[in-house]
Short mmCIF file of C-alpha atoms in Angstrom, two decimals:
data_model
loop_
_atom_site.label_atom_id
_atom_site.label_comp_id
_atom_site.label_asym_id
_atom_site.label_seq_id
_atom_site.Cartn_x
_atom_site.Cartn_y
_atom_site.Cartn_z
CA MET A 1 -57.10 -5.50 26.29
CA ASP A 2 -60.29 -4.63 28.06
CA LYS A 3 -62.62 -7.46 29.29
CA ASN A 4 -65.24 -6.88 26.51
CA ALA A 5 -62.59 -6.98 23.75
CA PHE A 6 -61.05 -10.10 25.28
CA THR A 7 -64.46 -11.76 25.25
CA LYS A 8 -65.01 -10.88 21.60
CA ALA A 9 -61.63 -12.14 20.58
CA ALA A 10 -62.04 -15.38 22.53
CA LEU A 11 -65.45 -15.88 20.85
CA ALA A 12 -63.89 -15.24 17.44
CA ILE A 13 -61.11 -17.67 17.98
CA GLY A 14 -63.59 -20.25 19.36
CA LEU A 15 -65.86 -19.96 16.31
CA ILE A 16 -62.93 -20.21 13.81
CA ALA A 17 -61.55 -23.26 15.83
CA ALA A 18 -64.88 -24.94 15.80
CA PHE A 19 -65.13 -24.64 12.08
CA ALA A 20 -61.37 -25.63 11.45
CA ASN A 21 -61.64 -28.75 13.56
CA ALA A 22 -65.11 -29.89 12.38
CA GLN A 23 -65.29 -33.41 10.92
CA ALA A 24 -67.75 -32.46 8.30
CA ALA A 25 -66.16 -32.38 4.83
CA SER A 26 -67.93 -29.33 3.62
CA ASN A 27 -66.56 -26.61 5.91
CA LEU A 28 -63.76 -24.36 4.78
CA VAL A 29 -61.85 -21.63 6.69
CA TYR A 30 -60.05 -18.99 4.72
CA CYS A 31 -57.42 -16.94 6.37
CA SER A 32 -58.00 -13.37 4.88
CA GLU A 33 -55.92 -10.22 5.28
CA GLY A 34 -58.31 -7.53 6.09
CA SER A 35 -61.86 -6.47 6.98
CA PRO A 36 -64.18 -5.27 4.39
CA ALA A 37 -65.35 -1.73 4.37
CA GLY A 38 -68.92 -3.00 3.56
CA PHE A 39 -70.79 -5.55 1.53
CA ASP A 40 -72.25 -3.42 -1.28
CA PRO A 41 -69.76 -4.06 -4.09
CA GLY A 42 -70.72 -1.10 -6.09
CA GLN A 43 -69.32 1.20 -3.43
CA TYR A 44 -65.77 -0.20 -3.47
CA THR A 45 -62.83 -1.00 -5.55
CA THR A 46 -60.52 -3.31 -3.58
CA GLY A 47 -60.19 -7.04 -3.57
CA THR A 48 -60.81 -7.30 0.23
CA ASP A 49 -64.09 -5.76 -0.27
CA PHE A 50 -64.90 -7.78 -3.44
CA ASP A 51 -63.91 -11.20 -1.89
CA ALA A 52 -66.30 -10.67 0.94
CA SER A 53 -69.16 -9.74 -1.23
CA ALA A 54 -69.08 -9.97 -4.99
CA GLU A 55 -67.27 -13.29 -4.99
CA THR A 56 -69.51 -14.77 -2.39
CA VAL A 57 -72.96 -13.23 -2.05
CA PHE A 58 -73.53 -11.83 -5.60
CA ASN A 59 -73.62 -12.62 -9.34
CA ARG A 60 -73.46 -10.34 -12.40
CA LEU A 61 -75.10 -10.36 -15.79
CA THR A 62 -71.88 -11.69 -17.16
CA GLN A 63 -69.11 -13.35 -15.21
CA PHE A 64 -65.49 -14.29 -15.67
CA GLU A 65 -64.68 -18.03 -16.06
CA ARG A 66 -63.04 -19.51 -12.97
CA GLY A 67 -59.36 -18.69 -13.17
CA GLY A 68 -59.55 -16.97 -16.47
CA THR A 69 -60.26 -13.59 -18.08
CA HIS A 70 -63.03 -14.69 -20.56
CA ALA A 71 -66.47 -13.29 -19.82
CA VAL A 72 -69.24 -15.96 -19.90
CA PRO A 73 -73.03 -15.95 -19.11
CA GLY A 74 -73.97 -15.22 -15.62
CA LEU A 75 -77.51 -13.84 -14.66
CA ALA A 76 -77.89 -13.25 -18.28
CA GLU A 77 -78.11 -16.40 -20.30
CA LYS A 78 -77.19 -14.71 -23.59
CA TRP A 79 -77.04 -11.21 -25.14
CA ASP A 80 -77.39 -9.44 -28.51
CA ILE A 81 -75.31 -6.57 -29.66
CA SER A 82 -76.44 -4.10 -32.27
CA GLU A 83 -74.47 -3.49 -35.44
CA ASP A 84 -73.31 -0.12 -34.21
CA ALA A 85 -72.21 -1.68 -30.91
CA LEU A 86 -74.34 0.91 -29.02
CA THR A 87 -77.32 -1.37 -27.90
CA TYR A 88 -76.93 -4.54 -25.81
CA THR A 89 -80.01 -6.74 -25.17
CA PHE A 90 -79.71 -9.19 -22.19
CA HIS A 91 -81.82 -12.22 -21.98
CA LEU A 92 -82.08 -13.12 -18.25
CA ARG A 93 -81.75 -16.50 -16.56
CA PRO A 94 -85.03 -17.79 -15.29
CA ASN A 95 -85.68 -19.41 -11.88
CA VAL A 96 -82.77 -17.66 -10.14
CA LYS A 97 -83.62 -17.12 -6.52
CA PHE A 98 -82.43 -14.42 -4.06
CA HIS A 99 -81.16 -15.48 -0.70
CA THR A 100 -83.59 -16.27 2.10
CA THR A 101 -82.11 -15.17 5.57
CA ASN A 102 -83.48 -14.33 9.03
CA TYR A 103 -83.82 -10.70 7.81
CA PHE A 104 -85.24 -11.15 4.22
CA LYS A 105 -87.52 -13.74 2.55
CA PRO A 106 -88.01 -12.96 -1.23
CA SER A 107 -91.46 -13.34 -2.75
CA ARG A 108 -90.24 -13.62 -6.34
CA ASP A 109 -87.40 -14.64 -8.40
CA PHE A 110 -84.64 -12.46 -10.02
CA ASN A 111 -86.06 -10.51 -12.97
CA ALA A 112 -85.50 -7.28 -14.95
CA ASP A 113 -86.62 -5.03 -12.10
CA ASP A 114 -83.45 -6.09 -10.16
CA VAL A 115 -81.18 -5.14 -13.02
CA LEU A 116 -82.90 -1.78 -13.39
CA PHE A 117 -82.58 -1.00 -9.64
CA THR A 118 -78.85 -2.07 -9.59
CA PHE A 119 -77.87 0.35 -12.52
CA GLN A 120 -80.47 3.16 -12.02
CA ARG A 121 -79.21 3.70 -8.46
CA MET A 122 -75.67 4.12 -9.83
CA LEU A 123 -76.82 6.23 -12.82
CA ASP A 124 -79.31 8.61 -11.05
CA LYS A 125 -78.12 10.76 -8.03
CA ASN A 126 -81.78 11.44 -7.47
CA HIS A 127 -82.83 7.87 -7.31
CA THR A 128 -85.14 7.36 -4.25
CA PHE A 129 -82.85 4.73 -2.64
CA ARG A 130 -79.62 6.64 -3.31
CA LYS A 131 -81.31 9.82 -1.76
CA ALA A 132 -82.25 7.79 1.34
CA TYR A 133 -78.81 6.11 1.56
CA PRO A 134 -76.24 8.49 -0.10
CA ALA A 135 -73.37 6.49 -1.76
CA GLU A 136 -70.78 6.88 -4.40
CA PHE A 137 -69.97 4.30 -7.00
CA PRO A 138 -66.29 4.93 -7.81
CA TYR A 139 -65.67 2.20 -10.22
CA PHE A 140 -68.85 2.89 -12.23
CA VAL A 141 -67.72 6.54 -12.55
CA ASP A 142 -63.99 5.58 -13.29
CA LEU A 143 -65.17 3.67 -16.19
CA ALA A 144 -67.42 6.61 -17.33
CA MET A 145 -70.40 4.28 -17.37
CA ASP A 146 -72.34 6.86 -15.50
CA ARG A 147 -72.01 9.16 -18.72
CA ASN A 148 -71.96 6.51 -21.34
CA ILE A 149 -75.05 4.46 -20.44
CA ALA A 150 -77.82 6.49 -22.01
CA LYS A 151 -80.64 4.34 -20.59
CA VAL A 152 -81.46 0.94 -19.26
CA GLU A 153 -84.89 -0.47 -20.27
CA LYS A 154 -87.07 -3.26 -19.18
CA LEU A 155 -88.45 -4.93 -22.24
CA ASP A 156 -90.21 -7.50 -20.33
CA ASP A 157 -89.57 -9.46 -17.00
CA MET A 158 -86.77 -11.37 -18.56
CA THR A 159 -85.27 -8.97 -20.98
CA VAL A 160 -83.21 -5.68 -20.43
CA ARG A 161 -81.72 -3.54 -23.03
CA PHE A 162 -78.74 -1.07 -22.42
CA THR A 163 -78.20 1.83 -24.82
CA LEU A 164 -74.72 3.56 -24.88
CA ASN A 165 -73.81 7.03 -26.07
CA SER A 166 -70.67 5.80 -27.63
CA VAL A 167 -68.93 2.55 -28.30
CA ASP A 168 -67.33 0.82 -25.23
CA ALA A 169 -65.12 -2.09 -26.56
CA ALA A 170 -64.91 -3.42 -22.99
CA PHE A 171 -68.53 -3.24 -22.01
CA ILE A 172 -69.28 -6.98 -21.60
CA GLN A 173 -65.97 -7.28 -19.64
CA ASN A 174 -66.88 -4.32 -17.41
CA LEU A 175 -70.37 -5.85 -16.51
CA ALA A 176 -68.56 -9.07 -15.25
CA MET A 177 -66.60 -7.03 -12.67
CA SER A 178 -67.47 -6.90 -9.05
CA PHE A 179 -69.01 -3.53 -8.79
CA ALA A 180 -71.69 -4.42 -11.33
CA SER A 181 -73.11 -7.15 -8.91
CA ILE A 182 -76.95 -7.41 -9.05
CA GLN A 183 -78.94 -6.33 -6.06
CA SER A 184 -82.36 -7.27 -5.11
CA ALA A 185 -84.97 -4.45 -5.84
CA GLU A 186 -87.55 -6.15 -3.55
CA TYR A 187 -84.96 -6.08 -0.55
CA ALA A 188 -84.18 -2.45 -1.29
CA ASP A 189 -87.96 -1.55 -1.17
CA LYS A 190 -88.24 -3.40 2.08
CA LEU A 191 -85.22 -1.54 3.57
CA LEU A 192 -86.79 1.89 2.51
CA LYS A 193 -90.14 1.06 4.08
CA GLU A 194 -88.32 0.03 7.37
CA GLY A 195 -86.07 3.19 7.21
CA LYS A 196 -82.93 1.06 7.10
CA PRO A 197 -81.52 1.60 3.52
CA ALA A 198 -77.91 1.46 4.96
CA ASP A 199 -78.40 -2.29 5.79
CA ILE A 200 -77.85 -2.95 2.07
CA ASN A 201 -74.14 -2.51 2.85
CA GLN A 202 -74.07 -4.48 6.11
CA ARG A 203 -76.63 -7.30 5.63
CA PRO A 204 -76.35 -8.16 1.88
CA ILE A 205 -78.86 -10.16 -0.22
CA GLY A 206 -77.75 -11.47 -3.45
CA THR A 207 -78.14 -14.55 -5.77
CA GLY A 208 -74.63 -15.88 -5.38
CA PRO A 209 -73.23 -19.23 -4.09
CA PHE A 210 -72.99 -18.17 -0.49
CA VAL A 211 -75.47 -16.69 1.86
CA PHE A 212 -74.22 -13.98 4.34
CA SER A 213 -74.55 -15.04 7.90
CA ARG A 214 -72.51 -12.98 10.43
CA TYR A 215 -69.63 -10.46 10.46
CA GLN A 216 -67.34 -9.23 13.35
CA LYS A 217 -64.89 -6.70 12.09
CA ASP A 218 -61.22 -7.72 12.32
CA ALA A 219 -62.36 -11.18 13.44
CA PHE A 220 -64.56 -13.20 11.05
CA ILE A 221 -67.17 -13.32 8.31
CA ARG A 222 -69.43 -16.43 8.11
CA PHE A 223 -71.25 -17.65 5.08
CA LYS A 224 -73.53 -20.54 4.34
CA GLY A 225 -73.69 -22.48 1.11
CA ASN A 226 -76.65 -21.50 -0.96
CA LYS A 227 -78.67 -24.78 -1.44
CA ASP A 228 -80.87 -22.95 -3.96
CA TYR A 229 -78.10 -21.76 -6.25
CA TRP A 230 -78.91 -21.76 -9.93
CA LYS A 231 -75.64 -23.60 -10.57
CA PRO A 232 -75.82 -26.22 -7.87
CA ASP A 233 -72.48 -27.92 -8.81
CA ASP A 234 -70.72 -24.68 -7.93
CA VAL A 235 -71.76 -24.97 -4.16
CA ARG A 236 -69.72 -27.75 -2.58
CA LEU A 237 -69.30 -26.18 0.92
CA ASP A 238 -71.82 -25.97 3.65
CA ASN A 239 -70.02 -23.32 5.52
CA LEU A 240 -67.39 -20.85 4.44
CA ILE A 241 -65.72 -18.62 7.09
CA PHE A 242 -63.25 -15.83 6.51
CA ALA A 243 -60.80 -15.73 9.44
CA ILE A 244 -59.40 -12.19 9.32
CA ASN A 245 -55.70 -11.41 10.40
CA THR A 246 -53.53 -8.72 8.95
CA ASP A 247 -50.41 -10.56 10.16
CA ALA A 248 -48.95 -12.85 7.32
CA SER A 249 -46.95 -14.94 9.80
CA ILE A 250 -50.08 -15.76 11.84
CA ARG A 251 -52.03 -16.73 8.76
CA VAL A 252 -49.18 -19.11 7.86
CA GLN A 253 -49.15 -20.59 11.47
CA LYS A 254 -52.91 -21.12 11.27
CA LEU A 255 -52.60 -22.82 7.81
CA LYS A 256 -50.11 -25.15 9.08
CA ALA A 257 -52.18 -26.09 12.05
CA ASN A 258 -55.22 -26.65 9.82
CA GLU A 259 -56.95 -23.82 11.63
CA CYS A 260 -57.62 -22.59 8.07
CA GLN A 261 -57.40 -24.39 4.74
CA VAL A 262 -56.54 -21.55 2.31
CA THR A 263 -54.73 -18.36 2.89
CA LEU A 264 -53.03 -15.65 0.70
CA PHE A 265 -50.04 -13.22 0.45
CA PRO A 266 -47.46 -15.38 2.25
CA ARG A 267 -44.35 -13.38 3.11
CA PRO A 268 -41.54 -14.16 0.58
CA ALA A 269 -39.47 -15.58 3.33
CA ASP A 270 -42.11 -18.15 4.26
CA ILE A 271 -42.66 -19.48 0.65
CA LYS A 272 -39.84 -22.12 0.64
CA GLY A 273 -41.03 -23.60 3.92
CA LEU A 274 -44.46 -23.77 2.71
CA GLN A 275 -43.44 -25.47 -0.41
CA GLU A 276 -41.60 -28.06 1.47
CA ASN A 277 -44.52 -28.85 3.85
CA PRO A 278 -45.95 -32.27 2.72
CA GLU A 279 -49.48 -31.23 3.75
CA LEU A 280 -49.67 -28.13 1.73
CA ASP A 281 -49.93 -27.08 -1.90
CA VAL A 282 -48.60 -23.81 -3.16
CA PRO A 283 -49.81 -23.15 -6.62
CA THR A 284 -48.41 -20.01 -8.35
CA GLN A 285 -49.18 -17.86 -11.19
CA ALA A 286 -47.47 -15.01 -12.98
CA GLY A 287 -48.91 -11.81 -11.37
CA PHE A 288 -51.37 -9.83 -13.49
CA ASN A 289 -50.54 -6.83 -11.32
CA LEU A 290 -48.43 -3.80 -10.64
CA GLY A 291 -47.17 -2.25 -7.48
CA PHE A 292 -46.23 1.41 -7.78
CA ILE A 293 -45.67 4.83 -6.32
CA ALA A 294 -48.49 7.35 -7.07
CA TYR A 295 -47.56 11.07 -6.84
CA ASN A 296 -50.46 13.33 -6.12
CA THR A 297 -50.03 15.84 -8.97
CA GLN A 298 -52.52 18.26 -7.45
CA ARG A 299 -50.17 18.83 -4.42
CA ALA A 300 -46.85 20.59 -4.37
CA PRO A 301 -44.13 19.74 -4.90
CA PHE A 302 -45.49 16.68 -6.96
CA ASP A 303 -47.29 19.17 -9.34
CA GLN A 304 -43.80 19.74 -10.99
CA LEU A 305 -42.59 17.23 -13.59
CA GLN A 306 -38.94 17.81 -12.55
CA VAL A 307 -39.74 16.75 -8.94
CA ARG A 308 -41.48 13.60 -10.12
CA GLN A 309 -38.65 12.80 -12.46
CA ALA A 310 -36.19 13.32 -9.60
CA LEU A 311 -38.03 11.13 -7.09
CA ASP A 312 -38.55 8.46 -9.86
CA MET A 313 -34.80 8.12 -10.64
CA ALA A 314 -33.78 8.39 -6.92
CA VAL A 315 -35.58 5.00 -6.40
CA ASN A 316 -33.24 1.98 -6.15
CA LYS A 317 -35.81 -0.42 -7.58
CA GLN A 318 -33.54 -3.40 -7.75
CA ALA A 319 -32.74 -3.12 -3.99
CA ILE A 320 -36.34 -2.92 -3.16
CA ILE A 321 -37.24 -6.02 -5.39
CA ASP A 322 -34.45 -8.02 -3.75
CA ALA A 323 -35.43 -7.14 -0.20
CA VAL A 324 -39.25 -6.80 -0.33
CA TYR A 325 -40.10 -9.44 -2.92
CA GLN A 326 -37.08 -11.66 -2.45
CA GLY A 327 -37.29 -13.47 -5.78
CA ALA A 328 -41.06 -13.22 -6.35
CA GLY A 329 -41.03 -9.88 -8.09
CA GLN A 330 -40.17 -8.75 -11.57
CA LEU A 331 -38.96 -5.12 -12.32
CA ALA A 332 -41.70 -2.97 -13.58
CA VAL A 333 -41.03 -0.15 -15.96
CA ASN A 334 -44.49 0.51 -17.44
CA GLY A 335 -48.03 1.42 -16.09
CA LEU A 336 -49.31 -2.13 -16.83
CA PRO A 337 -48.09 -5.61 -16.73
CA PRO A 338 -46.10 -7.32 -19.63
CA THR A 339 -48.91 -10.02 -19.84
CA GLN A 340 -51.59 -7.41 -20.84
CA TRP A 341 -52.17 -7.26 -24.62
CA SER A 342 -51.00 -3.89 -26.03
CA TYR A 343 -48.02 -3.58 -23.67
CA ASP A 344 -45.21 -1.55 -25.19
CA GLU A 345 -41.95 -3.36 -24.81
CA THR A 346 -40.05 -0.24 -26.03
CA ILE A 347 -40.78 1.66 -22.90
CA LYS A 348 -37.54 2.09 -20.83
CA ASP A 349 -36.90 3.19 -17.28
CA ALA A 350 -34.74 6.36 -16.45
CA PRO A 351 -31.55 4.95 -14.87
CA TYR A 352 -31.13 5.05 -11.13
CA ASN A 353 -29.23 8.34 -10.67
CA PRO A 354 -29.32 10.15 -7.28
CA GLU A 355 -26.96 12.89 -8.45
CA LYS A 356 -29.12 13.59 -11.54
CA ALA A 357 -32.22 13.74 -9.14
CA LYS A 358 -30.48 16.34 -6.85
CA GLU A 359 -29.87 18.53 -10.01
CA LEU A 360 -33.52 18.13 -10.95
CA LEU A 361 -34.75 19.11 -7.59
CA LYS A 362 -32.37 22.09 -7.38
CA ALA A 363 -33.67 23.20 -10.88
CA ALA A 364 -37.25 22.91 -9.69
CA GLY A 365 -36.56 25.13 -6.63
CA VAL A 366 -36.98 22.36 -4.01
CA LYS A 367 -34.76 22.95 -1.12
CA GLU A 368 -32.69 20.32 0.62
CA GLY A 369 -34.53 18.97 3.69
CA THR A 370 -38.10 19.60 2.06
CA GLU A 371 -40.59 17.29 3.83
CA ILE A 372 -43.17 15.14 1.99
CA THR A 373 -45.61 12.43 3.14
CA LEU A 374 -45.26 8.86 2.02
CA TRP A 375 -48.40 6.73 2.60
CA ALA A 376 -47.78 3.01 3.06
CA MET A 377 -50.53 0.44 2.93
CA PRO A 378 -51.49 -1.30 6.21
CA VAL A 379 -52.16 -4.67 4.31
CA GLN A 380 -50.48 -6.97 2.06
CA ARG A 381 -51.73 -7.08 -1.42
CA PRO A 382 -50.68 -9.29 -4.49
CA TYR A 383 -48.49 -6.41 -5.90
CA ASN A 384 -46.82 -5.57 -2.62
CA PRO A 385 -45.90 -8.11 0.14
CA ASN A 386 -44.51 -5.57 2.57
CA ALA A 387 -45.52 -1.95 2.08
CA LYS A 388 -43.97 -0.88 5.31
CA GLN A 389 -40.47 -2.05 4.45
CA MET A 390 -40.81 -0.67 0.92
CA ALA A 391 -41.80 2.70 2.46
CA GLU A 392 -38.61 2.65 4.79
CA MET A 393 -36.41 1.91 1.78
CA LEU A 394 -37.90 4.69 -0.23
CA GLN A 395 -37.61 7.04 2.70
CA ALA A 396 -33.75 6.13 2.72
CA ASP A 397 -33.46 6.52 -1.06
CA TRP A 398 -35.02 9.96 -0.98
CA ALA A 399 -33.14 11.25 2.04
CA LYS A 400 -30.01 10.74 -0.11
CA VAL A 401 -31.39 13.42 -2.55
CA GLY A 402 -32.41 15.84 0.33
CA ILE A 403 -36.09 14.86 0.58
CA LYS A 404 -37.41 14.00 4.15
CA ALA A 405 -40.37 11.52 3.75
CA LYS A 406 -42.76 11.04 6.62
CA ILE A 407 -44.28 7.61 6.45
CA VAL A 408 -48.09 7.69 7.14
CA SER A 409 -50.61 4.84 7.33
CA TYR A 410 -54.28 4.22 8.19
CA GLU A 411 -56.66 1.16 8.41
CA TRP A 412 -57.10 -0.08 4.83
CA GLY A 413 -60.59 1.27 4.27
CA GLU A 414 -59.63 4.65 5.65
CA TYR A 415 -56.48 4.62 3.61
CA ILE A 416 -58.30 4.24 0.33
CA LYS A 417 -61.02 6.75 1.33
CA ARG A 418 -58.65 9.47 2.23
CA SER A 419 -56.30 8.96 -0.78
CA LYS A 420 -59.25 9.15 -3.14
CA ALA A 421 -60.04 12.49 -1.37
CA GLY A 422 -56.50 13.58 -2.31
CA GLU A 423 -55.10 13.89 1.37
CA HIS A 424 -51.86 12.15 0.43
CA GLY A 425 -48.56 13.19 -1.02
CA ALA A 426 -46.68 10.22 -2.54
CA MET A 427 -48.43 6.83 -1.68
CA LEU A 428 -47.79 3.16 -2.15
CA ILE A 429 -50.59 1.47 -4.08
CA GLY A 430 -50.96 -1.00 -6.95
CA TRP A 431 -53.53 -2.88 -8.93
CA SER A 432 -54.49 -6.38 -10.18
CA GLY A 433 -56.17 -6.31 -13.29
CA ASP A 434 -59.96 -6.71 -13.18
CA ASN A 435 -61.13 -7.64 -16.70
CA GLY A 436 -58.23 -8.33 -19.03
CA ASP A 437 -58.78 -5.11 -21.10
CA PRO A 438 -56.02 -2.48 -21.32
CA ASP A 439 -58.54 0.30 -20.28
CA ASN A 440 -58.75 -1.39 -17.04
CA TRP A 441 -55.26 -0.09 -16.49
CA LEU A 442 -54.69 3.00 -18.64
CA GLY A 443 -58.16 4.37 -18.18
CA THR A 444 -59.03 3.21 -14.60
CA LEU A 445 -55.79 4.16 -13.11
CA TYR A 446 -54.50 7.16 -15.02
CA GLY A 447 -57.37 8.66 -16.97
CA CYS A 448 -59.15 11.96 -16.25
CA ASP A 449 -62.58 10.12 -15.53
CA ALA A 450 -60.82 8.31 -12.66
CA VAL A 451 -59.33 11.40 -10.94
CA ASP A 452 -61.75 11.14 -7.98
CA GLY A 453 -61.42 7.30 -7.95
CA ASN A 454 -58.63 4.96 -8.63
CA ASN A 455 -56.34 7.55 -10.31
CA PHE A 456 -54.47 8.15 -7.03
CA SER A 457 -52.02 10.51 -8.93
CA LYS A 458 -54.96 12.78 -9.49
CA TRP A 459 -53.34 13.16 -12.97
CA CYS A 460 -55.35 14.50 -15.98
CA PHE A 461 -53.34 15.05 -19.18
CA ALA A 462 -55.36 16.01 -22.25
CA ASP A 463 -53.09 14.36 -24.86
CA TYR A 464 -53.06 11.20 -22.98
CA ASP A 465 -56.71 11.05 -22.32
CA LYS A 466 -57.60 11.66 -26.08
CA LEU A 467 -55.80 8.44 -26.84
CA ILE A 468 -57.31 6.22 -24.28
CA GLN A 469 -60.79 7.49 -25.06
CA ALA A 470 -60.31 7.01 -28.81
CA ALA A 471 -59.10 3.35 -27.98
CA LYS A 472 -62.14 2.60 -25.91
CA ARG A 473 -64.43 3.73 -28.76
CA THR A 474 -63.18 1.25 -31.43
CA THR A 475 -63.52 -2.50 -31.45
CA ASP A 476 -60.54 -2.93 -33.75
CA VAL A 477 -57.89 -4.61 -31.55
CA GLU A 478 -54.86 -3.52 -33.90
CA GLU A 479 -56.14 0.06 -33.83
CA ARG A 480 -56.65 -0.02 -30.01
CA THR A 481 -53.16 -1.34 -29.54
CA LYS A 482 -51.61 1.43 -31.52
CA LEU A 483 -53.50 4.21 -29.53
CA TYR A 484 -52.64 2.51 -26.05
CA GLN A 485 -48.97 2.28 -26.96
CA GLN A 486 -48.81 5.94 -27.80
CA ALA A 487 -50.50 6.67 -24.52
CA GLN A 488 -47.92 4.56 -22.61
CA HIS A 489 -45.20 6.62 -23.85
CA ILE A 490 -46.99 9.88 -22.67
CA LEU A 491 -47.54 8.19 -19.34
CA LYS A 492 -43.93 7.38 -18.86
CA GLU A 493 -42.80 10.85 -19.90
CA GLN A 494 -45.05 12.66 -17.46
CA VAL A 495 -44.23 10.37 -14.48
CA PRO A 496 -47.48 10.47 -12.49
CA ILE A 497 -46.27 7.18 -11.02
CA THR A 498 -43.05 5.20 -10.46
CA PRO A 499 -43.73 1.46 -11.37
CA ILE A 500 -41.79 -0.85 -8.96
CA ALA A 501 -42.82 -4.46 -9.54
CA HIS A 502 -45.09 -7.16 -10.83
CA SER A 503 -45.27 -10.00 -8.32
CA THR A 504 -45.63 -13.74 -8.68
CA VAL A 505 -48.90 -14.82 -6.92
CA TYR A 506 -48.49 -17.61 -4.43
CA GLN A 507 -51.65 -19.10 -3.02
CA PRO A 508 -50.85 -21.59 -0.17
CA MET A 509 -53.48 -24.15 0.84
CA ARG A 510 -54.12 -27.53 2.38
CA LYS A 511 -53.85 -30.57 0.17
CA THR A 512 -57.48 -31.34 1.17
CA VAL A 513 -58.70 -28.33 -0.88
CA GLN A 514 -60.17 -29.32 -4.17
CA ASP A 515 -60.51 -27.39 -7.44
CA TYR A 516 -59.45 -23.97 -6.11
CA LYS A 517 -58.30 -21.71 -9.13
CA ILE A 518 -56.10 -18.74 -8.74
CA SER A 519 -57.78 -15.67 -10.19
CA PRO A 520 -55.77 -13.50 -12.60
CA PHE A 521 -57.61 -10.53 -10.98
CA GLY A 522 -56.29 -11.19 -7.59
CA LEU A 523 -59.68 -12.24 -6.17
CA ASN A 524 -60.33 -15.13 -4.03
CA SER A 525 -63.38 -17.23 -5.10
CA PHE A 526 -64.85 -20.34 -3.36
CA TYR A 527 -67.58 -21.34 -5.70
CA GLY A 528 -66.75 -24.68 -7.35
CA VAL A 529 -64.20 -25.45 -4.48
CA GLY A 530 -64.59 -28.45 -2.27
CA ILE A 531 -62.68 -30.08 0.61
CA LYS A 532 -61.70 -33.66 1.25
CA PRO A 533 -62.68 -35.19 4.76
#
């Protein structure tokens, strides 16, 4: 390590230790698993980015209740929906203040102009700010909101109206998601005048429970409790610090030593010891998640159905679950978890059959010894505790049917960016539900609208897409369920993915932590959380 790097590392450790050992009862250190790619939630799709921005710095018009999937009022106190379900009128919350920092001091409270700026920037590629700071908004596009929102209007300073082109049964749920976080129009104007629009992604300003203070990549993020928060009971911490470390064993050591008070994604082998530690709590929750292999259907040989079927049936899922999840995973057979309404229990896996896989590969003209790439995530996620080990087991499985898989990995932000650009062959990825609606799985992950976003299979199948689009345009739950179940059968038959497992979520923390709630969406939120002296 060079001298400068050593100095930075020592500084980071010193800052973290200072917070961890502070006597004040309102400081909390969270051992997180990765560095965010940025702090503008609209630009990203991963929990690592959302934890560091949307869940701390920002609010949305609607928000999910803590620990649940129900959307409740946020920056909108209430809303009205027209009879045809195409017009939504939001009545905004008064007296909400944007953060004051050393780089921005607001001159007014939150109002309709901020809502318009947030959504017009995502809707209009010629928007002044977007032209000054070119950015893409993948989640917004994946949900087809860029095409379905006909207009956003300011009726007065505290009232905004959204008009849709077609019914979106999940619209209120979607607005509660991280990407829809409300930005300050006044701050954006200031950045434009200074010629620094990119700072919106590096020095964020929001209305949320924590104020951004400082960030050092791969080391820490510091936040301060927002003393002017519109819901003061939700701010019980003076200081919140994310201590970043990709190594699960080190995170566990820090938790045991009280160098952090909350961590995530423990290795399965560590869970028993954590549960037996008298100073720790390890609450659990059935995972609203799915770990899977995505096959890039726009690249050979994955563009052939027989090849995807062969690779799918060559995977020894039970061996992977036993070795990688170690009792904390359940076999997955479908493209969404069993806890999601509309899940079709009649979907069955093709049996593990290496010999049949060889026959399919031969019929597809794939020669023995053919090389493919298998991308493995560099971080732990709720749906995959050890992607490297899983990749190695898949590599061995596919070698048995004559396929040579080269394992590839990148830093997490680069991994997501490159895979969305379609550079991968097969890849390990997964999902934790974001809003409790089936469209968040069947549309966001496998729909045609999401091919350049979270549809890592780059799979666009017309018959499937017609079903999920029809389901999104009706508010009748029974009809939606029928359509989604038909779509699930097509998804299984066409094999753009191989589902592997749904994992149980374990959230280790010190017993001094008060009122932390596990998010069903795999997020880590610290509003409403306190800590005992």
